[in-house]
Coordinates of C-alpha atoms in Angstrom, one line a residue:
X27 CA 8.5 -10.9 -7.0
X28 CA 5.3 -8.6 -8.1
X29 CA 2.2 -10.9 -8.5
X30 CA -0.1 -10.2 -11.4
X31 CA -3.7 -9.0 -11.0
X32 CA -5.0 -11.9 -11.5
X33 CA -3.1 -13.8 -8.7
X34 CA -3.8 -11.7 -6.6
X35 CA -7.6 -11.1 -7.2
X36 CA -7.3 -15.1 -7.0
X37 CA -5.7 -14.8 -3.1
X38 CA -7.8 -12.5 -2.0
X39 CA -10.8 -14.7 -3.0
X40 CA -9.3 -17.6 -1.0
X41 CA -8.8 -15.5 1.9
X42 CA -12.4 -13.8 1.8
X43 CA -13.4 -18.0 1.7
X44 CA -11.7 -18.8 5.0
X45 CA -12.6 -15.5 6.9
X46 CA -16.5 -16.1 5.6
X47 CA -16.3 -20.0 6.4
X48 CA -14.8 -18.6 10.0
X49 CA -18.1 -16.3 10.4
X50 CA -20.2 -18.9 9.5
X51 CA -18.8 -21.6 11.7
X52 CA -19.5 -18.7 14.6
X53 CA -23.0 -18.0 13.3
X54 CA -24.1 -21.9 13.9
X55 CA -22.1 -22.1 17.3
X56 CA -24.3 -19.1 18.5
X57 CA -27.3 -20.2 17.5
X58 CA -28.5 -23.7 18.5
X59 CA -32.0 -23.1 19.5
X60 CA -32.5 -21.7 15.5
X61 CA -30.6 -24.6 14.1
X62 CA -32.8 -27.0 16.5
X63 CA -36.0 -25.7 15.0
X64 CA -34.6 -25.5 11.9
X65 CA -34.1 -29.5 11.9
X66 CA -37.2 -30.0 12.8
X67 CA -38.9 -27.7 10.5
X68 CA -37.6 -30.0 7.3
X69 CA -39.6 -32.8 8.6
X70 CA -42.8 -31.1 7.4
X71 CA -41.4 -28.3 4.6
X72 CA -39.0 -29.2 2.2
X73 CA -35.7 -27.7 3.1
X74 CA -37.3 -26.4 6.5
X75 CA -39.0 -24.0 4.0
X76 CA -41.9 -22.4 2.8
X77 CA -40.6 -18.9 1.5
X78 CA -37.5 -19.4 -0.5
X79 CA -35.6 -15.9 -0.2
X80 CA -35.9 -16.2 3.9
X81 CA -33.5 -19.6 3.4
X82 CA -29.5 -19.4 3.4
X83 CA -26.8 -22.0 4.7
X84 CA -25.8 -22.9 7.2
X85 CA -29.5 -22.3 8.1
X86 CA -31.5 -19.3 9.1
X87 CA -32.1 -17.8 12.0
X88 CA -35.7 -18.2 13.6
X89 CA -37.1 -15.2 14.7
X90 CA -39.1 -15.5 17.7
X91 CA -40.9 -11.5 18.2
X92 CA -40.2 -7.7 17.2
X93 CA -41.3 -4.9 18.5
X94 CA -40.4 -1.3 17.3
X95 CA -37.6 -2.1 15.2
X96 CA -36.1 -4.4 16.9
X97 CA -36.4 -8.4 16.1
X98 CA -35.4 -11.1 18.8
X99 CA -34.3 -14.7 17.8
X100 CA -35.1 -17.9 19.3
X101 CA -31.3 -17.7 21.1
X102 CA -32.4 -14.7 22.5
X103 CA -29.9 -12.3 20.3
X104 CA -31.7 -9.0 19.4
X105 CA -31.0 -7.0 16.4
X106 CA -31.8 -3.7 15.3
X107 CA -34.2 -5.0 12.0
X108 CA -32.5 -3.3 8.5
X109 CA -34.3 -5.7 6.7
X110 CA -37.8 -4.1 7.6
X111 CA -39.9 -7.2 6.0
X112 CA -38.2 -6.7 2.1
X113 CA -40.1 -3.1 2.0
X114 CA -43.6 -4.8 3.6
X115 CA -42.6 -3.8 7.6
X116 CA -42.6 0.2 6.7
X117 CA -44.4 0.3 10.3
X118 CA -42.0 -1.5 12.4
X119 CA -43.4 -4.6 14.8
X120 CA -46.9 -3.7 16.6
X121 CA -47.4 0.0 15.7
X122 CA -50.2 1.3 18.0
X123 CA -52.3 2.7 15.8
X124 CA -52.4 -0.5 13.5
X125 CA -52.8 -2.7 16.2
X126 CA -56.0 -0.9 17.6
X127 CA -57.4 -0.7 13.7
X128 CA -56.8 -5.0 13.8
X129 CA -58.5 -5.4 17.6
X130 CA -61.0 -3.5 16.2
X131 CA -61.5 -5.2 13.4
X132 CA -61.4 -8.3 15.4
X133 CA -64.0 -7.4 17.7
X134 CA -66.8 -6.7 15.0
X135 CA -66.0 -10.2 13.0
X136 CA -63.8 -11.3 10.3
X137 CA -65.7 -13.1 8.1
X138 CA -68.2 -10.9 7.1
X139 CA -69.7 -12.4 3.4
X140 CA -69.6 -9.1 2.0
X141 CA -68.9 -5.5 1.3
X142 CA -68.1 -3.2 3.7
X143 CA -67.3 0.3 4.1
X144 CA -63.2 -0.3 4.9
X145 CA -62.6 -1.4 1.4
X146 CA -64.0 2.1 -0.2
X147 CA -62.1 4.2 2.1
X148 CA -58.5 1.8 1.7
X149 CA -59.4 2.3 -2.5
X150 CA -60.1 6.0 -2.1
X151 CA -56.9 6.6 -0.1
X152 CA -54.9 4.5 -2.8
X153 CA -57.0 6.3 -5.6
X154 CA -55.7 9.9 -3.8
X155 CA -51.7 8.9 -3.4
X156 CA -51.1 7.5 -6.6
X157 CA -50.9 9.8 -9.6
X158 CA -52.1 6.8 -12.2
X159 CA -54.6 5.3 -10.3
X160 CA -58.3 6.0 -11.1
X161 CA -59.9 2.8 -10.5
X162 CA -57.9 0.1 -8.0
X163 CA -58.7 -3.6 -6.9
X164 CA -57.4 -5.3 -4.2
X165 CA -55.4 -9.3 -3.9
X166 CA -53.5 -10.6 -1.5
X167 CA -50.4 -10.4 -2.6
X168 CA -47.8 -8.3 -5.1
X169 CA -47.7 -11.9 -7.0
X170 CA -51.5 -11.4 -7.7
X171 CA -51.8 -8.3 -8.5
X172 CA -49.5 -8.1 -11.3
X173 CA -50.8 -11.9 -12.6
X174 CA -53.7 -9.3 -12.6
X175 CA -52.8 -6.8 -14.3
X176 CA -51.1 -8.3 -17.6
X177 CA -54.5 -10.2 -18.0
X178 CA -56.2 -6.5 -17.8
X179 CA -53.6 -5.7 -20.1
X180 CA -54.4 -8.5 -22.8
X181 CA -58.2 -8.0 -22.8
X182 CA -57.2 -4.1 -23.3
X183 CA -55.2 -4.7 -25.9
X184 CA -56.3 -7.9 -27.4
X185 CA -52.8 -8.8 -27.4
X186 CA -50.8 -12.1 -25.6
X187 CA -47.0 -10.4 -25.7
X188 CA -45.5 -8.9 -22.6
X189 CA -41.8 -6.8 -22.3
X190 CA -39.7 -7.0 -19.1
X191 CA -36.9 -6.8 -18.4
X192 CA -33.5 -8.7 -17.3
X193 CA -32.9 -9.2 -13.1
X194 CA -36.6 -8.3 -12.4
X195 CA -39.1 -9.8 -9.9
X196 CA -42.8 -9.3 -9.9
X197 CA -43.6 -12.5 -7.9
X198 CA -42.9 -16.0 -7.5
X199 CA -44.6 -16.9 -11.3
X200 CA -42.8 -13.7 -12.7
X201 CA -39.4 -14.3 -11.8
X202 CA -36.6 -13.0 -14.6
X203 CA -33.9 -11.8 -11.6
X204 CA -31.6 -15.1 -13.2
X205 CA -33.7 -15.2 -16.7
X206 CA -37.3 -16.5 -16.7
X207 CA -38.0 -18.8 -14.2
X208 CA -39.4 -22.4 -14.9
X209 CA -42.2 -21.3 -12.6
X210 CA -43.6 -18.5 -14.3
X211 CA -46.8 -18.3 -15.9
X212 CA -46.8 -19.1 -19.6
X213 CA -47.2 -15.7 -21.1
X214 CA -45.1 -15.0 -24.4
X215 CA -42.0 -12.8 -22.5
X216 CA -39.5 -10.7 -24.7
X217 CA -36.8 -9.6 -22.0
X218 CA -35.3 -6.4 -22.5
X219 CA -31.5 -5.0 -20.9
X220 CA -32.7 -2.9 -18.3
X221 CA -31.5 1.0 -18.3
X222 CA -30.4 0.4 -22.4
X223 CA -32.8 2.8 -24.3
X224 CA -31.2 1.7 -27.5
X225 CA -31.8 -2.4 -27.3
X226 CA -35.1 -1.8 -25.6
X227 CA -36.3 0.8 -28.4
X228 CA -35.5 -1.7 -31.1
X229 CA -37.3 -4.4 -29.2
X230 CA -40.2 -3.1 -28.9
X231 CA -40.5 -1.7 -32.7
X232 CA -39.5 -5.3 -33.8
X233 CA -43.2 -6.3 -31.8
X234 CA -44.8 -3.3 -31.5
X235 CA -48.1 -4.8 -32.9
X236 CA -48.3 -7.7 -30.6
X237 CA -47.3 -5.8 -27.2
X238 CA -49.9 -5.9 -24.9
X239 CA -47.7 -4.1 -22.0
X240 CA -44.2 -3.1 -20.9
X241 CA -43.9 -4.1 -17.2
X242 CA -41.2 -2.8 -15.3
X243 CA -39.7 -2.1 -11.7
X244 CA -39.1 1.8 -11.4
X245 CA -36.2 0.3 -9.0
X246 CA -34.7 -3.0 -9.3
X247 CA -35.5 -4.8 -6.1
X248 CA -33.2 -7.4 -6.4
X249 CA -29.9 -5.1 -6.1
X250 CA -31.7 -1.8 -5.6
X251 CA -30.7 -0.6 -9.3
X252 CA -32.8 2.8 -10.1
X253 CA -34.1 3.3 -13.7
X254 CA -32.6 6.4 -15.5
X255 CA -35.6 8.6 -15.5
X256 CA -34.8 8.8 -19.5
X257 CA -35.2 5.0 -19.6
X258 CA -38.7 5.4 -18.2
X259 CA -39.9 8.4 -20.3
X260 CA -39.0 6.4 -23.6
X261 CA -41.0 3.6 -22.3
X262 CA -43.9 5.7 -22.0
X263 CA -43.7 7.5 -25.3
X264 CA -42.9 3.5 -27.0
X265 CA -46.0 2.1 -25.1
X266 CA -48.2 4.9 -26.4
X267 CA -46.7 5.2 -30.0
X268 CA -47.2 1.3 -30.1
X269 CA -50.7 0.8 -28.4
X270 CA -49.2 -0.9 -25.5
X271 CA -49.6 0.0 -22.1
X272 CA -46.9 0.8 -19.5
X273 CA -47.3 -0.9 -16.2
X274 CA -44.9 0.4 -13.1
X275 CA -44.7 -2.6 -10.4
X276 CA -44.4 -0.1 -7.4
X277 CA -45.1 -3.2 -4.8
X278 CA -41.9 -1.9 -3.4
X279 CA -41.2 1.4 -4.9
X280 CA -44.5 2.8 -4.0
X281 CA -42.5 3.6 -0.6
X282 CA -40.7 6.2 -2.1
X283 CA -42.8 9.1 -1.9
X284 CA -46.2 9.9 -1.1
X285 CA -47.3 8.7 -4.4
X286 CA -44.6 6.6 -5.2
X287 CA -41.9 6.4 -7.7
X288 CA -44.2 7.6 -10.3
X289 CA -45.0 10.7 -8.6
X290 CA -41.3 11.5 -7.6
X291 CA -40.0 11.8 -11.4
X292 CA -43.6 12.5 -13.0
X293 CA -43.6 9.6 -15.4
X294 CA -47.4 8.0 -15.1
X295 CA -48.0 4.6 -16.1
X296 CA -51.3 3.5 -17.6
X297 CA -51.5 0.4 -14.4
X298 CA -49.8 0.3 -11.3
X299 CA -49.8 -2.8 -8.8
X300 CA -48.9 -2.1 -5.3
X301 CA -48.6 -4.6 -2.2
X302 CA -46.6 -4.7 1.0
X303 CA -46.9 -2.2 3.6
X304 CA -50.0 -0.5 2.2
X305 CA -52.1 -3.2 3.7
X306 CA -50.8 -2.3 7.4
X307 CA -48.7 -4.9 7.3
X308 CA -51.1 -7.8 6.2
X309 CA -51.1 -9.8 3.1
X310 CA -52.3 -6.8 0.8
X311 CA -51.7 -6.5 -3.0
X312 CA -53.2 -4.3 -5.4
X313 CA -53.5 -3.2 -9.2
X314 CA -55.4 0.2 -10.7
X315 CA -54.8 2.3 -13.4
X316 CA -56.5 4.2 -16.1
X317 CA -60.5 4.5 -16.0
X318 CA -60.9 2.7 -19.1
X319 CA -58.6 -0.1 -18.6
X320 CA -60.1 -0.8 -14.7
X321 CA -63.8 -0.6 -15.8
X322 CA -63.2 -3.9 -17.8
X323 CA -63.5 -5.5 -13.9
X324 CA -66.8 -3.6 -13.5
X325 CA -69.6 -6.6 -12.6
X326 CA -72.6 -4.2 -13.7
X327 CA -71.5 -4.5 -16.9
X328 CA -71.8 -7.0 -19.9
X329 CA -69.0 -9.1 -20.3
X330 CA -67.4 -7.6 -17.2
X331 CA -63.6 -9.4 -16.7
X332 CA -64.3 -11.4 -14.0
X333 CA -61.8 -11.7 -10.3
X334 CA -62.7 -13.0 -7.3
X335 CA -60.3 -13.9 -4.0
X336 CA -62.1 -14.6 -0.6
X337 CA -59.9 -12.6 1.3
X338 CA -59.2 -9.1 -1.4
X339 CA -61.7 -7.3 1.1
X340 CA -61.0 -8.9 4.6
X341 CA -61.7 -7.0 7.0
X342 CA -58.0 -7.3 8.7
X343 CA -56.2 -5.9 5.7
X344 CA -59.0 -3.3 4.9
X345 CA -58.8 -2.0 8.6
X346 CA -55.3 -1.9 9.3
X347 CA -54.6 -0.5 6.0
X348 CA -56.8 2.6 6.3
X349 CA -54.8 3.1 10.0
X350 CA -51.4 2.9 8.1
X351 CA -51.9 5.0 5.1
X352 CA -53.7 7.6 7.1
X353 CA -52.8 7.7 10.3
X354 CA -48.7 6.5 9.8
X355 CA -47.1 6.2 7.1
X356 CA -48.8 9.6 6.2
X357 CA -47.1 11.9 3.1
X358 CA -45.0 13.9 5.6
X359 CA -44.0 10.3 7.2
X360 CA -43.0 8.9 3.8
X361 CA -40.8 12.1 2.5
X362 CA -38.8 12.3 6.2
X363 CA -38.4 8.3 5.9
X364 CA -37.2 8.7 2.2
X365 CA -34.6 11.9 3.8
X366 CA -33.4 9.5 6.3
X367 CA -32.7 6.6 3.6
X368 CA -30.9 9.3 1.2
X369 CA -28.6 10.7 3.8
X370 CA -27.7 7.5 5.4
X371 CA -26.7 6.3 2.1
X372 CA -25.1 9.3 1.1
X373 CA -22.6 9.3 4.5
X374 CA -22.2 5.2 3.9
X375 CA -20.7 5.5 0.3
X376 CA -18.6 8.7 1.8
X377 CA -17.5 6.2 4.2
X378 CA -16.5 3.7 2.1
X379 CA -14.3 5.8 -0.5
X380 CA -13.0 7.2 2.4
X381 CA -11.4 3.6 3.1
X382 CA -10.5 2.8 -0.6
X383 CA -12.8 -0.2 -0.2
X384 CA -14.6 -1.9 -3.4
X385 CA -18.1 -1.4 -1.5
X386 CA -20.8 0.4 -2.5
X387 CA -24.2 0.8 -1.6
X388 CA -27.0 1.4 -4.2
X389 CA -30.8 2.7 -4.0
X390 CA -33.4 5.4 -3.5
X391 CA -34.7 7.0 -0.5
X392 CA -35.6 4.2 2.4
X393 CA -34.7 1.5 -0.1
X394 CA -30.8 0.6 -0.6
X395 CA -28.8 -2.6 -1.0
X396 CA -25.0 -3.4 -0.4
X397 CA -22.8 -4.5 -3.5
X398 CA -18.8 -5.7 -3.0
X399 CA -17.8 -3.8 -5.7
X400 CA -17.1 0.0 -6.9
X401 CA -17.5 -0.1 -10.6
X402 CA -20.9 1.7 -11.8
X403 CA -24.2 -0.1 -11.5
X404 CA -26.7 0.7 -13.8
X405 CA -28.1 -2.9 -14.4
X406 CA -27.7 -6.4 -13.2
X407 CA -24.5 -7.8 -14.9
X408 CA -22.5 -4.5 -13.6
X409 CA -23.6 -5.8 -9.9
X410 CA -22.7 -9.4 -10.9
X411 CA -18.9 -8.1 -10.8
X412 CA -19.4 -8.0 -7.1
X413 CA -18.0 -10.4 -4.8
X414 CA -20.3 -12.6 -3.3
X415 CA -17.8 -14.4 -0.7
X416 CA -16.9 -10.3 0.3
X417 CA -21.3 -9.9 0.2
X418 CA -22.2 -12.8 2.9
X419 CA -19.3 -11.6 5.0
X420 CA -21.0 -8.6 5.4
X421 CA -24.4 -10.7 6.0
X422 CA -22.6 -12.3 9.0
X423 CA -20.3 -9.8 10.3
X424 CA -23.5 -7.4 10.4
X425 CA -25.6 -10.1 12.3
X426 CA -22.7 -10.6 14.8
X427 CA -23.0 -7.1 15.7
X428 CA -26.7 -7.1 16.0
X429 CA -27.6 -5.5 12.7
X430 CA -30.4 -7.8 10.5
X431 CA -30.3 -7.5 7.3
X432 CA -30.9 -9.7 3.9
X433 CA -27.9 -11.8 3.1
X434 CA -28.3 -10.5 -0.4
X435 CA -27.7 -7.3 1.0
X436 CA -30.9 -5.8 0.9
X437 CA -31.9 -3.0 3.4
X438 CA -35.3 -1.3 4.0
X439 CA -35.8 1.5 6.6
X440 CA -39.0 1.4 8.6
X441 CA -40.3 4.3 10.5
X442 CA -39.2 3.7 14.1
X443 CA -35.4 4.0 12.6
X444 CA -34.1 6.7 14.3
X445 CA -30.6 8.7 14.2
X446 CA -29.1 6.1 16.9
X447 CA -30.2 3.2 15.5
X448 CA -28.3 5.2 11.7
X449 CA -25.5 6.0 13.7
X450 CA -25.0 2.4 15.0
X451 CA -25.4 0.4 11.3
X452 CA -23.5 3.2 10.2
X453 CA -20.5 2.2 13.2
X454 CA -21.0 -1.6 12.2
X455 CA -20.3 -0.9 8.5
X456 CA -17.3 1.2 9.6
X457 CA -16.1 -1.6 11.5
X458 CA -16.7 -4.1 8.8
X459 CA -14.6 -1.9 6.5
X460 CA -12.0 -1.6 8.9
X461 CA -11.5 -5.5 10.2
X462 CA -11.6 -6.9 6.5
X463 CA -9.4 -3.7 4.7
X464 CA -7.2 -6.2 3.2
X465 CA -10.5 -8.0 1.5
X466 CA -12.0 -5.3 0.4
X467 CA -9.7 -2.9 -0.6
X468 CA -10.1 -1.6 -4.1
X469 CA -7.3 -3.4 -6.7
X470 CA -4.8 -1.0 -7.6

């Protein structure tokens, strides 16, 4: 008797449901001391929680120190760290030069009451890498910077309507990765089908005269989907020919190259916000852009926009920043990292045609996430074809062999990565394909 597709897409399932519910019942049997303090954290957080994506079930692991790039839990279990702080921990744990920039820091006070000379040479470093940035201010987080920026945008424009675009995230309060989220900020949103030049075109002429901005992820973060360089281009020619302007969230993608994503395919927005690792590892976030459009924050003038934050200049961030961006994570540092990420991907994706699996791994440079499926991704609803019970297999079977990862999928490289620590994820993943062939083998 031949079974149909459909049955047996439906055993499969059922059998990638008991091998995952076998991993996970593994996963909580080796790790009591994280499920102890994970009890005892939802006393005082809801859920045990106070940062969402961190959470998954059974319950997370609890991470007790790093160093280099590798991470230690509270059992004691060390894993090489593939998750790299979602794009943030570019460094690793306790670089040496950023360290010394934070003692330093430390030693000559923190809570200073005013400017100081860290926060003009952070700026002028940003000002240098980024191809769109003439003016920049500083937040604290990627969240605040582009809250930031669309309200730059509407006093610029005089306009209240912004376009993103489906399975983006620029922050807790602008959320769209599962349509908008009931926390975001109550701005008037028109989301657009991300990498579909048509849709988006017609969008945009349907309210060109009440578009303040098009904001949009160079990269997807959630799935690691790259925009077509033609998709961006005919964003930047729409926002001009409507009066719009084009914002590139580059909190993660500004990784990429030297100058970021921007710089790479030589599409320059009129704002950029940037946050994670730029700030040396400490809360950082920042938004710049055109002359014009940043002198609206200038206090010496009348009417000036006004943004304050205690901590947009401490001198933590300011400090260790500078050390990062000019001492680390230098341009040299960023284009061998980006190599690294490209080849690695390159060799897993070989590997996984190699074994007929329905496993593919999507991204740019340093920046690269794992999807159970083979079909073409060029937005969100391809990757929703994947398998999620085949995806958090993957999570655990990768954590059982010591690599840490997101359970999403999500990998960032950080700079002490080196070829052993490639060649071992690169072993795990062979493994992985090998041990579940029968789950992930490619429907014929």
């Amino acid at each position: 008797m031949v079974m149909s597709h459909t049955a047996v897409a439906s055993a499969s399932s059922e059998a990638a449901s008991r091998a995952l519910a076998q991993e996970i019942a593994a996963y909580a049997e080796r790790n009591p001391r994280s499920f102890e303090r994970y009890s005892a954290a939802t006393s005082v957080m809801p859920g045990g929680n106070t940062r969402t994506v961190l959470y998954y079930d059974p319950f997370p692991l609890s991470i007790s120190r790093g160093q280099g790039c590798r991470l230690w839990d509270a059992d004691d279990h060390e894993y090489l760290d593939f998750l790299g702080e979602f794009t943030a921990g570019v460094y690793g744990h306790s670089d040496p030069a950023i360290r010394a920039a934070i003692v330093s820091a430390l030693d000559r006070g923190i809570n200073l009451s005013g400017h100081t000379e860290l926060e003009a040479a952070l700026a002028r470093t940003v000002c240098e890498r980024f191809p769109s940035i003439d003016l920049v201010r500083f937040t604290n987080s990627g969240t605040e910077a582009n809250l930031m920026a669309l309200g730059a945008a509407a006093a610029f424009t005089g306009r209240r309507t912004f376009l993103v675009f489906h399975g983006a995230y620029h922050g807790g309060l602008l959320n769209f990765t599962s349509g908008p989220s009931q926390m975001n900020v109550p701005h008037e949103f028109l989301l657009a089908a991300y990498n579909d030049i048509d849709r988006t075109l017609q969008l945009i002429d349907s309210h060109a005269k009440d578009l303040a901005a098009i904001l949009i992820e160079p990269m997807l973060g959630t799935g690691c989907i790259p925009a077509d360089t033609e998709f961006l281009l005919a964003l930047r020619r729409a926002a001009t020919d409507s009066g719009a302007l084009l914002i590139f969230d580059e909190v993660m993608t500004s990784r990429l190259s030297p100058g970021g994503r921007q710089q790479t395919i030589d599409v320059i927005p009129d704002m950029t916000t940037l946050g994670k690792y730029i700030g040396g590892g400490m809360s950082f976030g920042a938004f710049g852009g055109r002359h014009d459009v940043m002198q609206q924050f200038d206090p010496r003038r009348a009417g000036a926009l006004p943004h304050a934050g205690t901590f947009n200049n401490n001198v933590v961030t300011m400090s260790a920043g500078v050390a990062g961006m000019t001492k680390v994570f230098t341009p040299a540092a960023a284009e061998a990292l980006n190599a690294r990420g490209d080849a690695l991907r390159t060799r897993l994706n070989n590997m996984c045609r190699d074994h007929g699996a329905s496993f593919q791994f999507t991204g740019i440079g340093s920046l690269m996430s794992a999807h159970a499926t083979s079909r073409p991704i060029n937005a969100p609803s391809d990757a929703a074809h994947g398998d999620s019970s085949i995806r958090d297999l993957f999570f655990f079977d990768m954590l059982s062999r010591g690599i840490y990862l997101a359970r999403r999928g999500f990998i960032a490289l950080s700079l002490p990565i080196g070829e052993a620590e490639v060649d071992r994820f690169v072993e795990a993943v062979e493994h992985f394909l090998e041990t579940r062939r029968d789950l992930v083998a490619c429907p014929r």
